[in-house]
Amino acid sequence: MQLNENQKMIRQMARDFAKSKIAPIAAEIDRSAEFPAATVKEMGSLGFLGLTVPEEFGGVGADVTSYALVVEEISRVCGSHGLTVAAHNSLGCWPIAAIGTQEQKAKFLPPAASGESLLSFGLTEAGAGSDAGGTRTTAVRDGDHWVLNGSKMWITNSHYAGALIITAKTDPEAKGSRGISAFIVPTDTPGFTVEKKENKLGMRASDTAPLTLEDVRVPHEYLLGKEGEGFKYFMMTLDGGRISIAAVALGLAVGAYDVAREYAKEREQFGKPIAQFQAIEFMLADMATQIAASRLLTYEACRQKDAGMDYGQMAAMAKLHASETAMLVTDRAIQILGGYGFTTEYPVERMYRDAKLCTIGEGTSEIQRMVIGRHELSL
Ligand code: COS
């Protein structure tokens, strides 16, 4: 796809920042599992935390392609940083920007866009993962307020969020995905607790934690959109979020590929660079081909969203392909590097662990196939 001048500029900005500020700390924060608060704040100053926020609310109001380019460039060097930016923009900011009232946007978007505090999204529960309609958290109307009770799991950025968007059942009689509403819950509301950060295989520096809500009272003004429409809003949010996970996966694949190609050109065995053995050359050819296909799908999903088209199927295809590609490419990259690839001396083992999340978060590969299949069968 032909990028315009603005898109090239923002990609270069993200590339420079990733190389100079993120790459030097990526291995260490993976080891320590420490959230990179300082670089995340800097990304706020650069506008990367306000990419999906309209300019009138302090954001950049970027097109979807520019947003994906930023996420890809950051993820090329660090999946945890990429995921932090993606979850904040797609799952935290976008639903408020797209569905919120003027008052909600004016209150919650400017601090999120500047990086003062992040926004986060609480859908998943112990019994509501792939079956997102299985939400058990409840919200009961009490005069001008709603009272929320329940718990959530695997919530990204929650320790650093100023507010979260939470789904809760508001009509206990309604079956399945019906009768669910979405609420904006400021994290300093009494009764709201972010529990201990999870210790994960990959994306170790990204913040993931369970939440508990005990008699959390939020004003009726914090109901997002219409009562009972929460499931649809979350499905719409995930459609967009899947593009950003495709971009994270694409970035990880490109990052690992670059390391493997350079290594293969330099590493000599049996008297010549290993890239000159067809076994390695063909591996690189397959990796490059899958990356190119993932990129085309991801940019096409961006184009469709920017054009106001029904992009849900393309987003699912992009996420499915890019995340499976990231697994393949990072695996092959380790293989090409051999023993070195299996150590923390090179970033490919970290990228392999980070890539795995992309086949699970925001809908597993199996859920993406369900979404794609349902679109096909409804044609
Ligand atoms: N956009 C808007 N509305 C949508 C939608 C979308 N992408 N997808 C579904 N809906 C609507 C449907 O039109 C339907 O509306 P009606 O009740 O008016 O008919 C309603 O939502 C229920 O849809 P459906 O019957 O398809 O829901 P299912 O329970 O079968 O769930 C899947 C569908 C599996 C696709 C959904 O649960 C899903 O995406 N699960 C994965 C969740 C996930 O990604 N979790 C990870 C979160 S990590 S942040």
Coordinates of C-alpha atoms and ligand atoms in Angstrom, one line a residue:
M1 CA 0.0 0.0 0.0
Q2 CA 1.2 3.5 -0.9
L3 CA 1.7 5.5 2.3
N4 CA 1.0 9.3 2.3
E5 CA 3.6 11.8 3.6
N6 CA 1.9 12.0 7.0
Q7 CA 1.9 8.3 7.5
K8 CA 5.6 8.1 6.5
M9 CA 6.4 10.8 9.0
I10 CA 4.6 9.3 11.9
R11 CA 6.1 5.9 11.1
Q12 CA 9.6 7.4 11.1
M13 CA 8.8 9.2 14.4
A14 CA 7.8 5.9 16.0
R15 CA 10.7 4.0 14.5
D16 CA 13.2 6.6 15.9
F17 CA 11.6 6.6 19.3
A18 CA 11.5 2.8 19.4
K19 CA 15.1 2.5 18.4
S20 CA 16.5 5.2 20.7
K21 CA 14.3 4.8 23.8
I22 CA 12.6 1.4 23.8
A23 CA 15.1 -1.0 22.3
P24 CA 17.8 -0.3 25.0
I25 CA 15.4 -1.3 27.9
A26 CA 13.3 -4.0 26.2
A27 CA 15.4 -7.0 27.4
E28 CA 15.6 -5.6 31.0
I29 CA 11.9 -4.9 31.4
D30 CA 11.1 -8.4 30.1
R31 CA 13.4 -9.8 32.7
S32 CA 12.1 -7.7 35.6
A33 CA 8.5 -7.6 34.4
E34 CA 8.5 -3.9 35.2
F35 CA 6.0 -1.6 33.5
P36 CA 7.9 1.0 31.6
A37 CA 6.1 4.0 33.1
A38 CA 8.7 6.6 31.9
T39 CA 8.8 5.6 28.3
V40 CA 5.0 5.3 28.2
K41 CA 4.8 8.9 29.5
E42 CA 7.1 10.0 26.8
M43 CA 4.9 8.3 24.3
G44 CA 2.1 10.5 25.6
S45 CA 4.1 13.6 24.8
L46 CA 4.7 12.3 21.3
G47 CA 1.0 11.8 20.7
F48 CA 1.1 8.0 20.6
L49 CA -1.4 7.7 23.4
G50 CA -3.9 9.9 21.7
L51 CA -3.9 8.3 18.2
T52 CA -7.6 7.3 18.4
V53 CA -8.6 10.5 20.3
P54 CA -10.0 13.4 18.2
E55 CA -8.0 16.6 18.2
E56 CA -10.7 18.6 20.0
F57 CA -10.1 16.3 23.0
G58 CA -6.3 16.6 23.0
G59 CA -5.5 13.7 20.7
V60 CA -4.0 13.2 17.3
G61 CA -7.1 12.0 15.5
A62 CA -4.9 9.8 13.4
D63 CA -6.2 7.6 10.6
V64 CA -6.2 3.9 11.4
T65 CA -3.2 3.1 9.1
S66 CA -1.1 5.7 10.9
Y67 CA -2.1 4.2 14.2
A68 CA -1.2 0.6 13.0
L69 CA 2.2 1.9 11.7
V70 CA 3.0 3.3 15.2
V71 CA 2.0 0.1 16.9
E72 CA 4.0 -2.0 14.4
E73 CA 7.2 0.1 14.8
I74 CA 7.1 0.0 18.6
S75 CA 6.4 -3.8 18.6
R76 CA 9.3 -4.4 16.3
V77 CA 11.5 -3.8 19.3
C78 CA 9.2 -4.5 22.3
G79 CA 5.9 -6.3 22.4
S80 CA 5.1 -5.0 25.9
H81 CA 5.3 -1.4 24.8
G82 CA 3.3 -2.2 21.6
L83 CA 0.5 -3.9 23.5
T84 CA 0.3 -1.1 26.1
V85 CA -0.2 1.5 23.3
A86 CA -2.6 -0.8 21.4
A87 CA -4.8 -1.7 24.4
H88 CA -5.0 1.9 25.6
N89 CA -5.9 3.4 22.2
S90 CA -8.2 0.7 20.9
L91 CA -9.9 -0.6 24.0
G92 CA -9.7 2.4 26.3
C93 CA -9.9 5.6 24.2
W94 CA -11.8 4.4 21.1
P95 CA -15.1 3.3 22.7
I96 CA -15.3 6.7 24.6
A97 CA -14.5 8.6 21.5
A98 CA -16.9 6.6 19.4
I99 CA -19.8 6.1 21.7
G100 CA -19.4 8.5 24.7
T101 CA -21.3 11.8 25.3
Q102 CA -19.5 15.1 24.9
E103 CA -19.2 15.3 28.7
Q104 CA -17.6 11.8 28.9
K105 CA -15.2 12.7 26.1
A106 CA -14.2 16.0 27.7
K107 CA -13.6 14.4 31.1
F108 CA -11.8 11.2 30.2
L109 CA -10.1 11.7 26.9
P110 CA -7.7 14.6 27.4
P111 CA -5.7 13.0 30.3
A112 CA -5.6 9.7 28.4
A113 CA -4.3 11.4 25.2
S114 CA -1.6 13.2 27.1
G115 CA -0.4 10.1 29.0
E116 CA -1.4 11.6 32.4
S117 CA -3.2 8.3 33.0
L118 CA -4.2 5.4 30.8
L119 CA -7.6 4.1 29.9
S120 CA -8.5 0.4 30.1
F121 CA -11.2 -2.1 29.2
G122 CA -12.7 -4.8 31.5
L123 CA -14.7 -7.4 29.7
T124 CA -13.1 -10.8 30.5
E125 CA -14.2 -12.7 33.6
A126 CA -13.3 -16.2 34.9
G127 CA -16.4 -17.6 33.2
A128 CA -16.6 -15.1 30.3
G129 CA -13.5 -15.4 28.0
S130 CA -14.3 -16.5 24.5
D131 CA -17.9 -16.5 25.5
A132 CA -18.0 -12.8 26.2
G133 CA -21.7 -12.9 26.8
G134 CA -21.2 -15.0 29.9
T135 CA -20.6 -11.8 32.0
R136 CA -21.5 -12.3 35.7
T137 CA -20.6 -8.8 36.9
T138 CA -23.8 -7.0 37.7
A139 CA -24.9 -3.3 37.8
V140 CA -28.0 -2.4 39.7
R141 CA -29.7 1.0 39.4
D142 CA -29.9 3.0 42.6
G143 CA -31.4 6.4 42.0
D144 CA -28.9 8.5 40.0
H145 CA -26.2 5.8 40.4
W146 CA -25.4 2.3 39.4
V147 CA -23.9 -0.1 41.8
L148 CA -21.5 -2.7 40.3
N149 CA -20.4 -6.0 41.8
G150 CA -18.2 -8.7 40.3
S151 CA -14.7 -9.4 39.1
K152 CA -12.7 -9.2 35.9
M153 CA -9.5 -11.0 34.7
W154 CA -6.5 -10.3 32.4
I155 CA -7.1 -6.5 32.3
T156 CA -4.4 -4.7 30.5
N157 CA -3.0 -1.4 31.8
S158 CA -5.3 -1.5 34.8
H159 CA -2.8 -0.4 37.5
Y160 CA -2.0 2.7 35.4
A161 CA -5.5 3.5 34.3
G162 CA -7.5 6.6 35.4
A163 CA -10.7 4.8 34.4
L164 CA -11.8 1.6 32.9
I165 CA -14.8 0.7 30.7
I166 CA -16.5 -2.3 32.4
T167 CA -19.2 -4.5 31.2
A168 CA -21.9 -5.6 33.6
K169 CA -25.3 -7.3 33.4
T170 CA -28.0 -4.7 33.9
D171 CA -31.0 -7.0 33.1
P172 CA -30.6 -10.3 35.0
E173 CA -33.5 -11.8 33.1
A174 CA -32.0 -11.3 29.7
K175 CA -30.2 -14.3 28.2
G176 CA -26.6 -14.5 26.9
S177 CA -25.2 -11.4 25.4
R178 CA -28.4 -9.4 25.9
G179 CA -29.0 -7.1 29.0
I180 CA -25.3 -6.2 29.3
S181 CA -24.3 -2.5 29.6
A182 CA -21.0 -0.7 29.6
F183 CA -19.8 1.8 32.3
I184 CA -16.9 4.1 32.7
V185 CA -15.5 3.4 36.1
P186 CA -12.8 5.8 37.5
T187 CA -10.2 3.7 39.3
D188 CA -10.4 5.8 42.5
T189 CA -14.0 4.9 43.1
P190 CA -14.4 3.2 46.5
G191 CA -14.9 -0.6 46.3
F192 CA -12.8 -0.8 43.1
T193 CA -9.5 -2.8 43.5
V194 CA -6.8 -3.7 41.0
E195 CA -5.3 -6.9 42.2
K196 CA -1.7 -8.2 41.9
K197 CA -0.1 -8.1 38.4
E198 CA 0.1 -11.5 36.6
N199 CA 3.4 -13.2 36.1
K200 CA 3.3 -14.1 32.4
L201 CA 5.2 -16.1 29.7
G202 CA 5.5 -13.1 27.4
M203 CA 4.5 -9.4 27.2
R204 CA 6.0 -9.5 30.7
A205 CA 6.3 -5.7 31.1
S206 CA 2.8 -5.0 30.0
D207 CA 0.4 -4.6 33.0
T208 CA -2.1 -7.4 33.3
A209 CA -4.2 -7.8 36.5
P210 CA -7.5 -9.0 37.9
L211 CA -10.1 -6.5 39.2
T212 CA -12.6 -6.7 42.0
L213 CA -15.7 -4.5 42.2
E214 CA -17.5 -4.4 45.5
D215 CA -20.5 -2.1 45.7
V216 CA -18.8 0.3 43.3
R217 CA -21.1 3.3 42.8
V218 CA -20.9 5.2 39.5
P219 CA -23.2 8.1 38.5
H220 CA -25.7 7.4 35.7
E221 CA -23.8 9.8 33.5
Y222 CA -21.0 7.2 33.3
L223 CA -23.2 4.7 31.5
L224 CA -21.5 4.4 28.1
G225 CA -24.0 4.5 25.3
K226 CA -27.4 2.9 25.8
E227 CA -28.4 0.6 28.5
G228 CA -28.4 -3.0 27.3
E229 CA -26.2 -2.4 24.3
G230 CA -22.9 -3.1 26.0
F231 CA -22.2 -6.4 24.3
K232 CA -22.5 -4.8 20.8
Y233 CA -20.2 -1.9 21.9
F234 CA -17.6 -4.4 23.1
M235 CA -17.8 -6.4 19.9
M236 CA -17.3 -3.2 17.9
T237 CA -14.4 -2.2 20.1
L238 CA -12.8 -5.6 19.6
D239 CA -13.2 -5.4 15.8
G240 CA -10.9 -2.3 16.0
G241 CA -8.7 -3.8 18.7
R242 CA -8.0 -6.8 16.5
I243 CA -6.4 -4.5 13.9
S244 CA -4.0 -3.2 16.6
I245 CA -3.1 -6.8 17.7
A246 CA -2.4 -7.6 14.1
A247 CA -0.1 -4.7 14.1
V248 CA 1.6 -5.9 17.3
A249 CA 2.1 -9.3 15.8
L250 CA 3.3 -7.9 12.5
G251 CA 5.9 -5.8 14.4
L252 CA 7.1 -8.8 16.4
A253 CA 7.4 -10.8 13.2
V254 CA 9.4 -8.1 11.4
G255 CA 11.6 -7.6 14.4
A256 CA 12.5 -11.3 14.6
Y257 CA 12.9 -11.6 10.8
D258 CA 15.4 -8.7 10.7
V259 CA 17.5 -10.3 13.3
A260 CA 17.4 -13.7 11.6
R261 CA 18.2 -12.4 8.2
E262 CA 21.2 -10.3 9.4
Y263 CA 22.5 -13.3 11.4
A264 CA 22.1 -15.7 8.5
K265 CA 24.2 -13.3 6.3
E266 CA 27.0 -13.1 8.8
R267 CA 27.2 -16.5 10.5
E268 CA 29.5 -18.8 8.8
Q269 CA 29.5 -22.6 9.0
F270 CA 31.1 -25.1 6.6
G271 CA 33.1 -22.2 5.2
K272 CA 30.3 -19.9 4.1
P273 CA 27.4 -17.8 5.5
I274 CA 24.5 -20.0 6.5
A275 CA 22.2 -17.8 4.3
Q276 CA 23.9 -19.5 1.3
F277 CA 22.4 -22.8 2.3
Q278 CA 19.1 -23.3 0.6
A279 CA 17.5 -24.6 3.8
I280 CA 18.1 -21.2 5.4
E281 CA 17.3 -19.2 2.3
F282 CA 14.0 -21.0 1.9
M283 CA 13.1 -20.4 5.6
L284 CA 13.8 -16.7 5.0
A285 CA 11.7 -16.7 1.9
D286 CA 8.7 -18.3 3.7
M287 CA 9.1 -15.8 6.6
A288 CA 9.2 -12.8 4.2
T289 CA 6.2 -14.1 2.3
Q290 CA 4.0 -14.6 5.3
I291 CA 5.0 -11.2 6.7
A292 CA 4.1 -9.5 3.4
A293 CA 0.7 -11.3 3.4
S294 CA 0.1 -10.2 7.1
R295 CA 1.0 -6.6 6.2
L296 CA -1.4 -6.5 3.2
L297 CA -4.3 -7.9 5.4
T298 CA -3.5 -5.5 8.2
Y299 CA -3.4 -2.4 6.0
E300 CA -6.5 -3.5 4.1
A301 CA -8.4 -3.8 7.4
C302 CA -7.1 -0.3 8.3
R303 CA -8.3 1.0 4.9
Q304 CA -11.7 -0.5 5.3
K305 CA -12.1 1.0 8.8
D306 CA -10.9 4.4 7.6
A307 CA -13.4 4.2 4.7
G308 CA -16.3 3.5 7.1
M309 CA -16.8 0.0 5.6
D310 CA -17.8 -3.1 7.5
Y311 CA -14.3 -4.2 8.4
G312 CA -14.9 -6.8 11.1
Q313 CA -14.1 -9.8 8.9
M314 CA -10.9 -8.3 7.5
A315 CA -9.8 -7.3 11.1
A316 CA -10.2 -10.9 12.2
M317 CA -8.4 -12.2 9.1
A318 CA -5.5 -9.7 9.7
K319 CA -5.3 -10.7 13.4
L320 CA -5.5 -14.4 12.7
H321 CA -2.9 -14.3 9.9
A322 CA -0.5 -11.9 11.6
S323 CA -0.5 -13.6 15.0
E324 CA 0.0 -17.1 13.4
T325 CA 2.7 -15.6 11.3
A326 CA 4.4 -14.0 14.3
M327 CA 4.5 -17.5 15.9
L328 CA 6.0 -19.1 12.7
V329 CA 8.5 -16.3 12.1
T330 CA 9.8 -16.1 15.7
D331 CA 10.1 -19.9 15.8
R332 CA 12.1 -20.0 12.6
A333 CA 14.2 -17.0 13.7
I334 CA 15.2 -19.0 16.8
Q335 CA 16.0 -22.0 14.6
I336 CA 18.2 -19.9 12.3
L337 CA 20.1 -18.5 15.3
G338 CA 20.4 -22.0 16.8
G339 CA 21.9 -22.0 20.3
Y340 CA 22.2 -18.2 20.3
G341 CA 18.5 -17.9 19.5
F342 CA 17.7 -20.0 22.6
T343 CA 19.4 -17.5 24.9
T344 CA 18.5 -14.0 26.0
E345 CA 21.6 -12.7 24.2
Y346 CA 19.3 -12.1 21.2
P347 CA 15.7 -10.7 21.3
V348 CA 14.1 -13.5 19.3
E349 CA 13.2 -15.8 22.2
R350 CA 11.5 -12.8 23.9
M351 CA 9.6 -12.0 20.6
Y352 CA 8.6 -15.7 20.4
R353 CA 7.1 -15.5 23.9
D354 CA 5.5 -12.1 23.3
A355 CA 4.0 -13.3 20.0
K356 CA 2.1 -16.1 21.7
L357 CA -0.2 -13.5 23.4
C358 CA -1.3 -12.3 19.9
T359 CA -2.9 -15.7 19.2
I360 CA -4.9 -15.4 22.4
G361 CA -5.7 -11.8 23.4
E362 CA -8.7 -9.9 21.9
G363 CA -10.1 -13.2 20.7
T364 CA -8.2 -16.4 20.2
S365 CA -7.3 -17.7 16.7
E366 CA -10.3 -20.0 17.0
I367 CA -12.6 -17.0 17.8
Q368 CA -11.2 -15.2 14.7
R369 CA -12.0 -18.3 12.6
M370 CA -15.6 -18.2 14.0
V371 CA -15.9 -14.5 13.1
I372 CA -14.5 -15.0 9.6
G373 CA -16.6 -18.2 9.1
R374 CA -19.9 -16.5 10.2
H375 CA -19.3 -13.6 7.8
E376 CA -18.7 -16.1 5.0
L377 CA -21.8 -18.1 5.8
S378 CA -24.0 -14.9 6.0
L379 CA -23.0 -13.9 2.4
Ligands
COS1 N1 -20.3 -5.5 15.9 C1 -21.6 -5.1 16.3 N2 -22.5 -6.0 16.8 C2 -22.1 -7.3 16.9 C3 -20.8 -7.7 16.5 C4 -19.9 -6.8 16.0 N3 -18.7 -7.1 15.5 N4 -20.7 -9.1 16.7 C5 -21.9 -9.5 17.2 N5 -22.7 -8.4 17.3 C6 -24.1 -8.4 17.8 C7 -25.0 -9.3 17.0 O1 -25.5 -8.7 15.9 C8 -26.0 -9.7 18.0 O2 -27.0 -8.7 18.0 P1 -28.6 -9.0 18.3 O3 -28.6 -9.6 19.7 O4 -29.3 -7.7 18.2 O5 -29.0 -10.1 17.3 C9 -25.3 -9.7 19.3 O6 -24.1 -8.9 19.2 C10 -24.9 -11.1 19.8 O7 -24.1 -11.6 18.7 P2 -23.7 -13.2 18.6 O8 -25.0 -14.0 18.7 O9 -22.9 -13.4 17.4 O10 -22.9 -13.4 19.9 P3 -22.1 -14.7 20.4 O11 -22.4 -14.9 21.9 O12 -22.4 -15.9 19.5 O13 -20.6 -14.3 20.3 C11 -18.4 -14.1 19.4 C12 -19.9 -14.1 19.2 C13 -17.9 -15.5 19.7 C14 -17.8 -13.6 18.1 C15 -18.0 -13.2 20.5 O14 -18.5 -13.7 21.8 C16 -16.5 -12.9 20.6 O15 -16.0 -12.1 19.9 N6 -15.9 -13.6 21.6 C17 -14.5 -13.3 21.9 C18 -14.4 -12.3 22.9 C19 -13.0 -11.8 23.0 O16 -12.4 -11.4 22.0 N7 -12.5 -11.8 24.2 C20 -11.2 -11.4 24.5 C21 -11.2 -10.0 25.1 S1 -9.6 -9.5 25.4 S2 -9.8 -7.7 25.5

